[in-house]
PDB file of C-alpha atoms in Angstrom:
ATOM      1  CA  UNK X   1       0.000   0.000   0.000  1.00  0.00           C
ATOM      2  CA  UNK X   2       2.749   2.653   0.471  1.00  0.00           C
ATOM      3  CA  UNK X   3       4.952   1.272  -2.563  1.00  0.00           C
ATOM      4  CA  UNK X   4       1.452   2.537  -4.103  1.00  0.00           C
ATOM      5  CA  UNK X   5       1.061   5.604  -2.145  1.00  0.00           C
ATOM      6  CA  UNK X   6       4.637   6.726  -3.107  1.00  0.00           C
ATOM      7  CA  UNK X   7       4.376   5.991  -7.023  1.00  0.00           C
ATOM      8  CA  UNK X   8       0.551   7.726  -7.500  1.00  0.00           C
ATOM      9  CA  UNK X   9       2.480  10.722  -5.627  1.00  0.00           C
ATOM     10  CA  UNK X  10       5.402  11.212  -7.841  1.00  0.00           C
ATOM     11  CA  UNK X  11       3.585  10.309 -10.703  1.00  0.00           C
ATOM     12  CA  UNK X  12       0.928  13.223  -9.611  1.00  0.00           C
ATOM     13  CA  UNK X  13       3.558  15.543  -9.050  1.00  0.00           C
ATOM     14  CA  UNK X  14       4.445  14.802 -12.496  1.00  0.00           C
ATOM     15  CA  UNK X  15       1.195  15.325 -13.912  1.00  0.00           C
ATOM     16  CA  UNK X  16       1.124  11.979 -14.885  1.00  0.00           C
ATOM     17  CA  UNK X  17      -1.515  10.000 -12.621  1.00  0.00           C
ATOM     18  CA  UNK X  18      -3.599   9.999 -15.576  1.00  0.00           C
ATOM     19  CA  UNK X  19      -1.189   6.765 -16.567  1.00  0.00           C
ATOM     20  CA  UNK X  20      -1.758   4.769 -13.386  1.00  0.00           C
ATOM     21  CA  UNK X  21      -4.614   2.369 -13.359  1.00  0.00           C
ATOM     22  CA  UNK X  22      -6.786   3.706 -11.193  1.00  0.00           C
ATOM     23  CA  UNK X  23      -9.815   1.113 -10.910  1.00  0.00           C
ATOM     24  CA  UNK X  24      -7.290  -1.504 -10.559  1.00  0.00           C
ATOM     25  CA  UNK X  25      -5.759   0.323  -7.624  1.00  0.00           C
ATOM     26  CA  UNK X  26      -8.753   1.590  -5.915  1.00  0.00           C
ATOM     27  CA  UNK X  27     -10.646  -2.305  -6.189  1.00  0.00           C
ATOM     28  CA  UNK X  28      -7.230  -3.446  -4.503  1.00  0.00           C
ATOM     29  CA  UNK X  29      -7.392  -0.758  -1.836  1.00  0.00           C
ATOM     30  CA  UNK X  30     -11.227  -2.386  -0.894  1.00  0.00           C
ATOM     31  CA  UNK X  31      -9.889  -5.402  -0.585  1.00  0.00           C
ATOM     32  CA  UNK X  32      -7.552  -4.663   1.581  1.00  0.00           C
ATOM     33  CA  UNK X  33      -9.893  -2.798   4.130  1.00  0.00           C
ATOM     34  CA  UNK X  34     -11.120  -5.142   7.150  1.00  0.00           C
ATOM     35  CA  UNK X  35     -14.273  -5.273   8.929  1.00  0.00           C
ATOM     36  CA  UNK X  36     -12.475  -3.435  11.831  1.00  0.00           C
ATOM     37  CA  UNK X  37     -12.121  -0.526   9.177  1.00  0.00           C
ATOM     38  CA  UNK X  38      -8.272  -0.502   9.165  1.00  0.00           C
ATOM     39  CA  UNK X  39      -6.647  -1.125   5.827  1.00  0.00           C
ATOM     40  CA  UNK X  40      -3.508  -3.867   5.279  1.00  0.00           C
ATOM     41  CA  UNK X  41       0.245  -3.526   3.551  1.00  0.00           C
ATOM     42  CA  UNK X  42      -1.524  -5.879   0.867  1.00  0.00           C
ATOM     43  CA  UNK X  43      -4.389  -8.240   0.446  1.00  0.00           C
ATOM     44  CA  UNK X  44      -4.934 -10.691   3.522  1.00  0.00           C
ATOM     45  CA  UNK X  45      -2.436  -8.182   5.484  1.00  0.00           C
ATOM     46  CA  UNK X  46      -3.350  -7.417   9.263  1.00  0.00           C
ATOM     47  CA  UNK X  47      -4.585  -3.723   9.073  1.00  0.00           C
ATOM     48  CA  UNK X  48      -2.456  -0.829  10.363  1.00  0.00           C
ATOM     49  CA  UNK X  49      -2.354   2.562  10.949  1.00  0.00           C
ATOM     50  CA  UNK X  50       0.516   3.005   8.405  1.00  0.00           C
ATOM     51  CA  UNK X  51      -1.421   1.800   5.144  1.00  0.00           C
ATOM     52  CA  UNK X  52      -4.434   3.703   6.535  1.00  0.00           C
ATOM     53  CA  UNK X  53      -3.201   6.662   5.734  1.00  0.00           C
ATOM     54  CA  UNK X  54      -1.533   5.778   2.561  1.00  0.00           C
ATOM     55  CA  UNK X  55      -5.011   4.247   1.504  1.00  0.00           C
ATOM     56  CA  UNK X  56      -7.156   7.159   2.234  1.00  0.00           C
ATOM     57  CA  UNK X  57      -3.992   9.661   0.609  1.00  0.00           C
ATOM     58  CA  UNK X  58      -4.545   7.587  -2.504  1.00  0.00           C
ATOM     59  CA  UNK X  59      -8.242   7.918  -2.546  1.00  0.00           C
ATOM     60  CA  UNK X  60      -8.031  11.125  -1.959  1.00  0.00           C
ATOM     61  CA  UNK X  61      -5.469  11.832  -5.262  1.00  0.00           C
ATOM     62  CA  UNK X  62      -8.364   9.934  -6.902  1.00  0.00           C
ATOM     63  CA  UNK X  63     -11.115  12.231  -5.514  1.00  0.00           C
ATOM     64  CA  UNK X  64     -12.529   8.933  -4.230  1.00  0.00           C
ATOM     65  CA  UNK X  65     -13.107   8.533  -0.508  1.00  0.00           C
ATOM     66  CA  UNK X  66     -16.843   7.292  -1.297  1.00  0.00           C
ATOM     67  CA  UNK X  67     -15.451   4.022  -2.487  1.00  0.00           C
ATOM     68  CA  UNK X  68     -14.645   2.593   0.831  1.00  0.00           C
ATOM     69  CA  UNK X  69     -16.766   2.542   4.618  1.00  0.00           C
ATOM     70  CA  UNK X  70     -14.912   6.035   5.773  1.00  0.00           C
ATOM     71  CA  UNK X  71     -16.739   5.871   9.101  1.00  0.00           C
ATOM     72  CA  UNK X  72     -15.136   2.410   9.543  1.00  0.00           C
ATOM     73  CA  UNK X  73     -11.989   4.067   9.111  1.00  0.00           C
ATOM     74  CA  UNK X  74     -12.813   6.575  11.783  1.00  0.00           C
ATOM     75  CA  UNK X  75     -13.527   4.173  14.479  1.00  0.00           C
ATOM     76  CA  UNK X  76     -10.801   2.335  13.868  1.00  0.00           C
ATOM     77  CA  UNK X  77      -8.648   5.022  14.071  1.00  0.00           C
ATOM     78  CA  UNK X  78     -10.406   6.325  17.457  1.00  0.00           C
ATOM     79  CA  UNK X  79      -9.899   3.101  18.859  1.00  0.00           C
ATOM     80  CA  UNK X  80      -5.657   3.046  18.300  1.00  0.00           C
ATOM     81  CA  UNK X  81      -5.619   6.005  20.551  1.00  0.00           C
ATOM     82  CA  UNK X  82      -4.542   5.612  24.282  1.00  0.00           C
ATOM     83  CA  UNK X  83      -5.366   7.103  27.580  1.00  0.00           C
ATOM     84  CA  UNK X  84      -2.177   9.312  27.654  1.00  0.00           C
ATOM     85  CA  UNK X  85      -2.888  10.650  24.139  1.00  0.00           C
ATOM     86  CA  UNK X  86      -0.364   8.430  21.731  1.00  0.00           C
ATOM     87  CA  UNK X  87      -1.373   6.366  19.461  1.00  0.00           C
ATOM     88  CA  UNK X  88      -0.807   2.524  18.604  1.00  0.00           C
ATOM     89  CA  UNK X  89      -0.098   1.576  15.076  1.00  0.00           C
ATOM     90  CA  UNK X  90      -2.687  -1.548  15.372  1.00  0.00           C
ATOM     91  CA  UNK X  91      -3.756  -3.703  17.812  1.00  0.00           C
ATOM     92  CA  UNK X  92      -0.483  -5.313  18.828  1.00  0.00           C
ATOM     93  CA  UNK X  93       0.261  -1.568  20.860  1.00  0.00           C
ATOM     94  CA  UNK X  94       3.607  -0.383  19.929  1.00  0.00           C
ATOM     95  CA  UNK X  95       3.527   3.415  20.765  1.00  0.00           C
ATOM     96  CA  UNK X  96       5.435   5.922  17.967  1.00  0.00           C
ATOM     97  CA  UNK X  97       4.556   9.146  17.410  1.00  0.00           C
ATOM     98  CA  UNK X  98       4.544   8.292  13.720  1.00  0.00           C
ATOM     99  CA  UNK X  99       1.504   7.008  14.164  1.00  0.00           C
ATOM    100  CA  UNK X 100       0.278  10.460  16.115  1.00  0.00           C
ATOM    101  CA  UNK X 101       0.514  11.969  13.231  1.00  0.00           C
ATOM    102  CA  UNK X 102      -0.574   9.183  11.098  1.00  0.00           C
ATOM    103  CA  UNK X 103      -3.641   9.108  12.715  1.00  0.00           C
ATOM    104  CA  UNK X 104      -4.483  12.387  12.508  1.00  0.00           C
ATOM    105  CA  UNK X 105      -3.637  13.386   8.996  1.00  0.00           C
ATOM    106  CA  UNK X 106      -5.742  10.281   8.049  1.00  0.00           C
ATOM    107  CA  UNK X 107      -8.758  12.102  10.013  1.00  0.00           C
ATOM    108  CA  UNK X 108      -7.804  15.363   9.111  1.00  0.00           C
ATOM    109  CA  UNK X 109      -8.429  14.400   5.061  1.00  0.00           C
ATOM    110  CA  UNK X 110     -11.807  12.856   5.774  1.00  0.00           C
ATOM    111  CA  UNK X 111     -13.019  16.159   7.998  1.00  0.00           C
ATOM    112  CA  UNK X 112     -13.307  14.243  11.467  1.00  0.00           C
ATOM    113  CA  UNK X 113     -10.662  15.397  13.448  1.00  0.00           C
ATOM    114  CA  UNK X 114     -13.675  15.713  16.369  1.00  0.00           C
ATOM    115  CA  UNK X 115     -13.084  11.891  16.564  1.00  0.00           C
ATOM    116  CA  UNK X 116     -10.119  11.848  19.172  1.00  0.00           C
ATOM    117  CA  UNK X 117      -8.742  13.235  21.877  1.00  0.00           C
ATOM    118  CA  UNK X 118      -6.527  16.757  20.353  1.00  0.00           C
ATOM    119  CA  UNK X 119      -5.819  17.653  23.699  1.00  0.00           C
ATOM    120  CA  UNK X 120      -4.660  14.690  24.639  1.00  0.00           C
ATOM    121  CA  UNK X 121      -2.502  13.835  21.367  1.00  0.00           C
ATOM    122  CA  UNK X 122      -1.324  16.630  21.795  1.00  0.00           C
ATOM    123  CA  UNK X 123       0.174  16.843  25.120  1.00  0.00           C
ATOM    124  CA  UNK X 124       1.669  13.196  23.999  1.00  0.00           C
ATOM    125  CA  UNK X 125       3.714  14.910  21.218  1.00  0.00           C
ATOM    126  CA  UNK X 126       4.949  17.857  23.090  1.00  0.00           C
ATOM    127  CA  UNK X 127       5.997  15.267  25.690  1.00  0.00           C
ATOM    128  CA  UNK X 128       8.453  13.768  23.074  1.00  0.00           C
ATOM    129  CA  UNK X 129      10.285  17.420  22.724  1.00  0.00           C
ATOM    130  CA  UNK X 130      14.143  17.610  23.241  1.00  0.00           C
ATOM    131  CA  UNK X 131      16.409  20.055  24.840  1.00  0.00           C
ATOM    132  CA  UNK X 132      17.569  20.448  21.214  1.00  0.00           C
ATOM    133  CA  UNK X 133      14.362  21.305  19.768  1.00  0.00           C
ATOM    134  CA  UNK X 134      13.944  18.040  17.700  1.00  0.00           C
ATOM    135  CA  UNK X 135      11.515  15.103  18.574  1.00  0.00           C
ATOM    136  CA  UNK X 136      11.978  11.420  19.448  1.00  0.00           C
ATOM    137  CA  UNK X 137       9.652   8.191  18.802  1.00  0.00           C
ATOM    138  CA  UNK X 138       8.365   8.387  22.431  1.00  0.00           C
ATOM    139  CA  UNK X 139       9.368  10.654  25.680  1.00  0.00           C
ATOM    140  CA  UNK X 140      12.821  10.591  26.340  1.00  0.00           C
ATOM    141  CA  UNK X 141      14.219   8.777  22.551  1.00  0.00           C
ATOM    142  CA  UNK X 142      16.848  10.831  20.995  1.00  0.00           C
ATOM    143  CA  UNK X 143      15.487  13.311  18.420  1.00  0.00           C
ATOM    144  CA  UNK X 144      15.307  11.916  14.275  1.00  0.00           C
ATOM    145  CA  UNK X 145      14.312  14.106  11.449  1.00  0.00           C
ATOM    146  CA  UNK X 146      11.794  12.013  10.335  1.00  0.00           C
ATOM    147  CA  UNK X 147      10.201  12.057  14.251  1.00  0.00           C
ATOM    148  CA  UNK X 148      10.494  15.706  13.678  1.00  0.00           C
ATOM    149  CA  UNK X 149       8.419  15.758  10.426  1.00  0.00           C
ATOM    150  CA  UNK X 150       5.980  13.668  12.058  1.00  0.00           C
ATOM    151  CA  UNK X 151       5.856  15.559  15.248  1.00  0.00           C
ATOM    152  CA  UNK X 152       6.319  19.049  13.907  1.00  0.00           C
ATOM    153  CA  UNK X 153       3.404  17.962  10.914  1.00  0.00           C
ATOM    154  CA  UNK X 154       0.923  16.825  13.178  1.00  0.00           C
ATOM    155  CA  UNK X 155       1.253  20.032  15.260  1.00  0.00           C
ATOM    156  CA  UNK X 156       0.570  22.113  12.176  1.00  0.00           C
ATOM    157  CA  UNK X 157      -2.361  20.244  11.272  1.00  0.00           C
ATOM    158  CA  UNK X 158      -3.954  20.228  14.870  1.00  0.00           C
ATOM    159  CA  UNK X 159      -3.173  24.176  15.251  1.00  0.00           C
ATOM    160  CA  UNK X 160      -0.211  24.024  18.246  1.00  0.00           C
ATOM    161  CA  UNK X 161       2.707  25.231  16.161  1.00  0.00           C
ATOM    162  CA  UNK X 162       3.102  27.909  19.388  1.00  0.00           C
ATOM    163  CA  UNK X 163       4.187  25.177  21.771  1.00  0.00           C
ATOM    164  CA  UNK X 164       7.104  24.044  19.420  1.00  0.00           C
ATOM    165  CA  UNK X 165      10.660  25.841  20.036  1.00  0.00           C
ATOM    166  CA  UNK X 166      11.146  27.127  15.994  1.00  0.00           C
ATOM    167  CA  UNK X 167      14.437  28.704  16.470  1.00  0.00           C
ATOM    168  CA  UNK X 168      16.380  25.630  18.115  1.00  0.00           C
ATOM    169  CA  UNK X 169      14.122  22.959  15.865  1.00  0.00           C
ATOM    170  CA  UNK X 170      15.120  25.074  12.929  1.00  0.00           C
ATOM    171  CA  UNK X 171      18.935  25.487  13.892  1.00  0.00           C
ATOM    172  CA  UNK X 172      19.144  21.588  15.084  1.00  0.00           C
ATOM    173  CA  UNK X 173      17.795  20.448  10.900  1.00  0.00           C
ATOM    174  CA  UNK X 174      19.872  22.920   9.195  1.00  0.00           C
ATOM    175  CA  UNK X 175      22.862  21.091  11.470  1.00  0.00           C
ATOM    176  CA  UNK X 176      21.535  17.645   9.061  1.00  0.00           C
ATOM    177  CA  UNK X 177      23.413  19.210   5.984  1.00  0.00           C
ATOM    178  CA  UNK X 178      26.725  17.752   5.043  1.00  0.00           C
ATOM    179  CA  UNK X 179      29.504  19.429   2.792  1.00  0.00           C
ATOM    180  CA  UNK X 180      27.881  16.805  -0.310  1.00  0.00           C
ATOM    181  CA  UNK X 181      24.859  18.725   0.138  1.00  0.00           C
ATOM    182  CA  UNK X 182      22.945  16.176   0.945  1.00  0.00           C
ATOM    183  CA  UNK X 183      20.703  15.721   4.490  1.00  0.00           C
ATOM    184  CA  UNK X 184      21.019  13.501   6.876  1.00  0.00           C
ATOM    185  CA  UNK X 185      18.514  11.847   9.350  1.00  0.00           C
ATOM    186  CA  UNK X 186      20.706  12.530  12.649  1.00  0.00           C
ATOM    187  CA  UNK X 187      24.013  13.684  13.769  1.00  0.00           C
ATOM    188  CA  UNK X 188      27.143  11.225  12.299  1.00  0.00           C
ATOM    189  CA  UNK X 189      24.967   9.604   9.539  1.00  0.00           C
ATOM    190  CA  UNK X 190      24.955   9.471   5.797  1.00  0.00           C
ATOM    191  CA  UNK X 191      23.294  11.751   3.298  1.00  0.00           C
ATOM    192  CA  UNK X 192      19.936  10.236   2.327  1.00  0.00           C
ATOM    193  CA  UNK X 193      17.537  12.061  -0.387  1.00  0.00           C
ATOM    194  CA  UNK X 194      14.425  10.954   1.821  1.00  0.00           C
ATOM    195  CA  UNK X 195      15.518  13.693   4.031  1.00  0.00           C
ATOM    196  CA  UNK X 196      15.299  16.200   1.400  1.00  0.00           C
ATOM    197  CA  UNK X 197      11.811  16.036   2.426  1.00  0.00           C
ATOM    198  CA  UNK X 198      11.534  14.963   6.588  1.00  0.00           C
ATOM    199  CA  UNK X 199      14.036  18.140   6.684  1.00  0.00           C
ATOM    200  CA  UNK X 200      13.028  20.402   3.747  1.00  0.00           C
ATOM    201  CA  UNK X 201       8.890  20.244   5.136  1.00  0.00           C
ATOM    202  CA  UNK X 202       9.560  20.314   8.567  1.00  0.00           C
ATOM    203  CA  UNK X 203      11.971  24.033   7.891  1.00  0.00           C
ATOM    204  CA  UNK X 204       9.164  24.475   5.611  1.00  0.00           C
ATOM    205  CA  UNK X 205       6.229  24.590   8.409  1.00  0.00           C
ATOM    206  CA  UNK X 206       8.048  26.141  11.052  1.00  0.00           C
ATOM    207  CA  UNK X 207       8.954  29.152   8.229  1.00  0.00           C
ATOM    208  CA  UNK X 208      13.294  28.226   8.609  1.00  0.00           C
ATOM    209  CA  UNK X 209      13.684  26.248   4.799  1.00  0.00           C
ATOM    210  CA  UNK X 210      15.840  29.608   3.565  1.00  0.00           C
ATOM    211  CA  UNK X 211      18.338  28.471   6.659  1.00  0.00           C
ATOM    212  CA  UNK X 212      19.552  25.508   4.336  1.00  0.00           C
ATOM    213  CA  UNK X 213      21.949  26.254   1.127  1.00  0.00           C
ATOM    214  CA  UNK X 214      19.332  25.322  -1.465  1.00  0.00           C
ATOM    215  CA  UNK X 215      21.471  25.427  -4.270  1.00  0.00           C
ATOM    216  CA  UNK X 216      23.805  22.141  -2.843  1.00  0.00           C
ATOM    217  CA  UNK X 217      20.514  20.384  -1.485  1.00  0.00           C
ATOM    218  CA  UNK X 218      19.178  20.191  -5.335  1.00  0.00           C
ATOM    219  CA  UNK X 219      22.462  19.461  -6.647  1.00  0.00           C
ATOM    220  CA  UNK X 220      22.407  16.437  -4.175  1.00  0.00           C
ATOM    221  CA  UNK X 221      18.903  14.926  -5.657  1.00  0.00           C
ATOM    222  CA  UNK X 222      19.714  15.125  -8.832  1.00  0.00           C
ATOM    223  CA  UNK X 223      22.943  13.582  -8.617  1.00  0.00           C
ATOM    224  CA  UNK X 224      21.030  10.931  -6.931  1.00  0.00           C
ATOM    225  CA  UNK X 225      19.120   9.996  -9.945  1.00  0.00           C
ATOM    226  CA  UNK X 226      19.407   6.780 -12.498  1.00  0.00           C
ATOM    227  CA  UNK X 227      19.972   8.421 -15.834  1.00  0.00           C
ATOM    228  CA  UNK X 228      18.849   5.071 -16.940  1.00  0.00           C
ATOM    229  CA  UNK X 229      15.474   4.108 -15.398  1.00  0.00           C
ATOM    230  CA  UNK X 230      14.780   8.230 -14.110  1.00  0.00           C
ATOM    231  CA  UNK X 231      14.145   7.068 -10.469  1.00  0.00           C
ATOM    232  CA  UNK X 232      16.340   7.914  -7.447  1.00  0.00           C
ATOM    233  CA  UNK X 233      18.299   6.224  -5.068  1.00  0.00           C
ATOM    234  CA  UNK X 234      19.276   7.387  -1.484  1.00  0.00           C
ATOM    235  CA  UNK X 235      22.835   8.487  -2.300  1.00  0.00           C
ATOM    236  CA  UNK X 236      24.490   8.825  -5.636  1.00  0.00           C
ATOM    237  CA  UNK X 237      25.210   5.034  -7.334  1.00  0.00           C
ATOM    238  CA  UNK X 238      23.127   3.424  -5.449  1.00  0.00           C
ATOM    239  CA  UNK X 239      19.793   1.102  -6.959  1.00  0.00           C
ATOM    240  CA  UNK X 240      17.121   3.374  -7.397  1.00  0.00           C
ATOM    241  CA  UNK X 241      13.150   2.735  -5.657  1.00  0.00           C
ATOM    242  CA  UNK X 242       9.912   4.137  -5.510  1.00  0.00           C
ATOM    243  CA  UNK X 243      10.497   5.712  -2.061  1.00  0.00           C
ATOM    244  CA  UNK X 244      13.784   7.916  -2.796  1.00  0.00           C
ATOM    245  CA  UNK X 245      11.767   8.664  -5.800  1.00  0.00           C
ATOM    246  CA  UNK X 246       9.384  10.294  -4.345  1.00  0.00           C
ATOM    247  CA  UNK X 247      10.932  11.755  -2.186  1.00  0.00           C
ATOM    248  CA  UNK X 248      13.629  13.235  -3.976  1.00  0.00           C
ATOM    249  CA  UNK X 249      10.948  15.214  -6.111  1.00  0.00           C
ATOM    250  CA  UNK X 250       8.735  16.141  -3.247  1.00  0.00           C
ATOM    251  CA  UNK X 251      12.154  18.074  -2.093  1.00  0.00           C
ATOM    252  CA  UNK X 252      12.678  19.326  -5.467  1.00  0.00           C
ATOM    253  CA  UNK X 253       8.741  20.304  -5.075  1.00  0.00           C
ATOM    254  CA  UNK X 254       9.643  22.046  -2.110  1.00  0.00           C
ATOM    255  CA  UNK X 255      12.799  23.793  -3.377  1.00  0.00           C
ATOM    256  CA  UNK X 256      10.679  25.446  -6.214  1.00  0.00           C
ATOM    257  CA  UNK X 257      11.272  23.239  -8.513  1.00  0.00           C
ATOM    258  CA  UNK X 258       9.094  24.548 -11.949  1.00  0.00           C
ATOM    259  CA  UNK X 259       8.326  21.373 -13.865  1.00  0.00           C
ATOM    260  CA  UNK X 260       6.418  19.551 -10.373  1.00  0.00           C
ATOM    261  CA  UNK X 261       3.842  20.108  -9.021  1.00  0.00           C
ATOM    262  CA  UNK X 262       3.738  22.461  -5.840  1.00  0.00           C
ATOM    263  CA  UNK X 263       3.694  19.753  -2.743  1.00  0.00           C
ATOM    264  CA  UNK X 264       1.907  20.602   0.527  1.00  0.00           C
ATOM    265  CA  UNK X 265       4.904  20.017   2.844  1.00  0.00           C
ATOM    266  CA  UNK X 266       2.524  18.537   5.797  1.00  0.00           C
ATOM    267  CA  UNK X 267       0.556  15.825   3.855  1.00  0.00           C
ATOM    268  CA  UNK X 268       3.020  15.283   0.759  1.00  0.00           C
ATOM    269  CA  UNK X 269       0.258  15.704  -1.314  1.00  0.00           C
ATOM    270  CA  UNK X 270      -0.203  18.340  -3.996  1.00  0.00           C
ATOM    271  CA  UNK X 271      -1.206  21.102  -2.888  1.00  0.00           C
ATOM    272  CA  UNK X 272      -4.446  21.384  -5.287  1.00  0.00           C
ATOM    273  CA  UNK X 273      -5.540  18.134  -3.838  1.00  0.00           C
ATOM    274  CA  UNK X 274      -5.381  19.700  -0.217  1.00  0.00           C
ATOM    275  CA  UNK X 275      -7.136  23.040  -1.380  1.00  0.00           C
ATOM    276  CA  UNK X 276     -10.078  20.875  -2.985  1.00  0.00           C
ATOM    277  CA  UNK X 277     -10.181  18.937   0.528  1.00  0.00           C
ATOM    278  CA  UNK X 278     -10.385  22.351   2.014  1.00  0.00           C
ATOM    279  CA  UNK X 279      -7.593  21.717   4.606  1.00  0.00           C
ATOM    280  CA  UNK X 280      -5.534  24.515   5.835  1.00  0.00           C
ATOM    281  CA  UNK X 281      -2.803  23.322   8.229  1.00  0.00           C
ATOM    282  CA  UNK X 282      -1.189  25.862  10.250  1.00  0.00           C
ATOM    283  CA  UNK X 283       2.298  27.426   9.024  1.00  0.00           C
ATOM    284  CA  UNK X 284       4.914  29.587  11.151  1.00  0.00           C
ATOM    285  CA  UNK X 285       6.863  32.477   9.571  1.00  0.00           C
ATOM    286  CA  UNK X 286      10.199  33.873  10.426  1.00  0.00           C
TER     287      UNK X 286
END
């Protein structure tokens, strides 16, 4: 379901969805929904709160949410949340705040964000904060830029951008650039274009992006890509996949590129597709 998720994306971004089979893909997303509501990786898959959201993102580039029980989704959704405000990926209770702001993007595109606990959810994320600014998986884990995204993006979308500390957050991402360029996920790792977007839409939200040298971020991607097959890989020679791929445009997207679409750097969705959902997540300026 994500493999799917990431190659409607970039192909949208493209202007190419029209090329994608999109009965095929939405009869495969139905059959992957279970009577809980929750939607699997793949047919016969246990459901999770990860394919959820990629499920209802691809309906949603398809402008077809009425093909599956939405209020099924909903309750299965509600029910993943805990006490303390997190949220469990499915119903075997790991805790991440990946799935925070899984779950409520997924409510946020079908318009019931009154389904949970904000409050709650909220307090959970903000509990995850670092002395550094950044955000961990759970209270106390070291902060990750793609915790930040997740963290930082469901803030936006909820309306707390205030409680986050945008100066320090933006200072402690701008630290993930290397001398290739490139971004990296935390402190002493390797370059990796799927941080061109973690990074790129978290500086994005909290209105830091023009902290980063642009110019040696794009010349990163694209050095990044096959010149055989197009797609891109996560460092320069490496095999190329439908995750780096996206990715690597959606920060190209986000860096201005003129030949993509414009992203939304909260849902990495195109932006049209938000503003026909009517969704206006919140955005800090410098």
């Amino acid at each position: 379901m994500n493999g799917i998720y990431w190659s409607l994306t970039a192909m949208d971004l493209m202007g190419k969805l029209g090329e994608m089979d999109r009965d095929g893909i939405i009869l495969f997303i139905k059959q992957c929904q279970h009577e809980n509501g929750g939607i699997g990786a793949s047919v016969d898959h246990d459901p999770h709160l990860l394919y959820t959201l990629s499920a209802v993102q691809i309906l949603c580039l398809y402008d077809a949410l009425d093909a599956i029980d939405c209020e099924k989704i909903v309750n299965y959704v509600k029910k993943l949340q805990n006490d303390d405000g997190s949220f469990c990926g499915d119903q075997w209770g790991e805790v991440d705040t990946r799935f925070s702001m899984c779950a409520v993007a997924c409510l946020a595109l079908l318009g019931r964000l009154d389904a949970i606990n904000i409050d709650n959810a909220v307090n959970f994320v903000i509990s995850c904060m670092n002395f550094d600014g950044g955000f961990g998986c759970r209270p106390g884990s070291e902060s990750h830029s793609g915790q930040v995204y997740c963290c930082v993006g469901m803030l936006s979308i909820t309306g707390h951008l205030h409680l986050i500390k945008a100066d320090s957050l933006g200072w402690w991402l701008c630290e993930r650039q290397l001398p290739s360029g490139g971004l990296n996920g935390r402190p002493e790792k390797l370059p990796d274009v799927c941080y061109s977007w973690w990074v790129v839409a978290s500086l994005r939200i909290i209105g830091r992006v023009d902290w980063l040298d642009k110019n040696q971020l794009r010349k990163f991607i694209m050095a990044c890509q096959d010149v055989e097959t197009g797609g891109f890989s996560d460092r320069p020679n490496d095999m190329p996949d439908p995750f780096h791929t996206l990715f690597g445009l959606a920060g190209l997207s986000l860096l201005g590129e003129s030949s993509l679409k414009t992203i939304n750097p909260v849902f990495c969705m195109p932006q049209q597709v938000i503003s026909r959902l009517k969704i206006q997540p919140q955005m800090l300026s410098l």
